[in-house]
């Protein structure tokens, strides 16, 4: 299984990446929305872990643009927000 992690906090992305790799997943990491969207569009992922608030293109916009091209890959949003507005 190949997973894309789009997260701008290195401590968080490294923790997630390392944990997933220990479980034998192939993991790519993007540090901003533009890079995340580019990777998502040129590679075949089984899952995308996407931070809600990332630099450049927001996580929501990355999801919107990606969904125009691919509707079948699951996306799990990561967020530090304490409420859903």
Coordinates of C-alpha atoms in Angstrom, one line a residue:
X1 CA 0.0 0.0 0.0
X2 CA 1.3 3.4 -1.0
X3 CA 0.4 6.5 1.2
X4 CA 0.9 10.2 0.7
X5 CA 1.2 12.3 3.8
X6 CA 0.7 16.1 3.2
X7 CA 1.8 17.8 6.4
X8 CA 3.9 20.9 7.0
X9 CA 5.0 20.2 10.6
X10 CA 8.2 18.0 10.3
X11 CA 7.8 16.4 13.7
X12 CA 4.3 15.2 12.8
X13 CA 5.0 14.1 9.3
X14 CA 8.2 12.3 10.4
X15 CA 6.3 10.5 13.2
X16 CA 3.5 9.4 10.8
X17 CA 6.0 8.4 8.1
X18 CA 8.2 6.4 10.4
X19 CA 5.2 4.6 12.0
X20 CA 3.7 3.7 8.6
X21 CA 7.1 2.5 7.3
X22 CA 7.5 0.3 10.3
X23 CA 4.3 -1.4 9.2
X24 CA 5.7 -1.9 5.7
X25 CA 3.8 0.9 3.9
X26 CA 5.4 2.9 1.2
X27 CA 5.1 6.5 2.2
X28 CA 5.8 9.8 0.4
X29 CA 5.7 13.1 2.3
X30 CA 4.8 16.6 0.9
X31 CA 5.4 19.7 3.0
X32 CA 2.9 22.0 1.3
X33 CA -0.3 21.9 -0.7
X34 CA 1.3 22.5 -4.1
X35 CA 3.8 19.7 -3.7
X36 CA 1.1 17.4 -2.3
X37 CA -1.3 18.0 -5.2
X38 CA 1.5 17.4 -7.7
X39 CA 2.5 14.2 -6.1
X40 CA -1.1 13.0 -5.8
X41 CA -1.7 13.7 -9.5
X42 CA 1.4 12.0 -10.8
X43 CA 1.5 8.9 -8.5
X44 CA -0.9 6.2 -7.7
X45 CA -1.7 6.3 -4.0
X46 CA -4.0 4.0 -2.0
X47 CA -4.6 6.6 0.7
X48 CA -3.9 10.3 1.3
X49 CA -3.4 11.8 4.8
X50 CA -4.0 15.5 4.2
X51 CA -3.4 18.3 6.7
X52 CA -6.3 20.8 6.7
X53 CA -4.1 23.9 7.2
X54 CA -0.9 23.7 5.1
X55 CA 1.0 26.5 3.3
X56 CA 0.3 27.4 -0.3
X57 CA -2.8 25.6 -1.3
X58 CA -5.0 24.7 1.6
X59 CA -5.9 21.0 2.3
X60 CA -9.5 21.7 1.3
X61 CA -8.4 23.1 -2.0
X62 CA -5.9 20.2 -2.6
X63 CA -8.8 17.8 -2.0
X64 CA -11.2 19.7 -4.4
X65 CA -8.6 19.8 -7.2
X66 CA -7.6 16.2 -6.7
X67 CA -11.2 15.0 -6.7
X68 CA -11.7 16.5 -10.2
X69 CA -9.1 13.9 -11.4
X70 CA -9.6 11.0 -9.0
X71 CA -12.7 10.2 -6.9
X72 CA -11.7 6.7 -5.6
X73 CA -8.7 7.2 -3.4
X74 CA -9.6 7.7 0.3
X75 CA -8.5 11.0 1.9
X76 CA -8.2 11.4 5.7
X77 CA -7.9 14.9 6.9
X78 CA -5.6 15.8 9.8
X79 CA -6.3 19.0 11.8
X80 CA -5.3 20.7 15.0
X81 CA -8.7 22.5 15.1
X82 CA -10.8 21.8 18.1
X83 CA -14.2 22.3 16.4
X84 CA -15.8 21.6 13.1
X85 CA -17.2 24.8 11.6

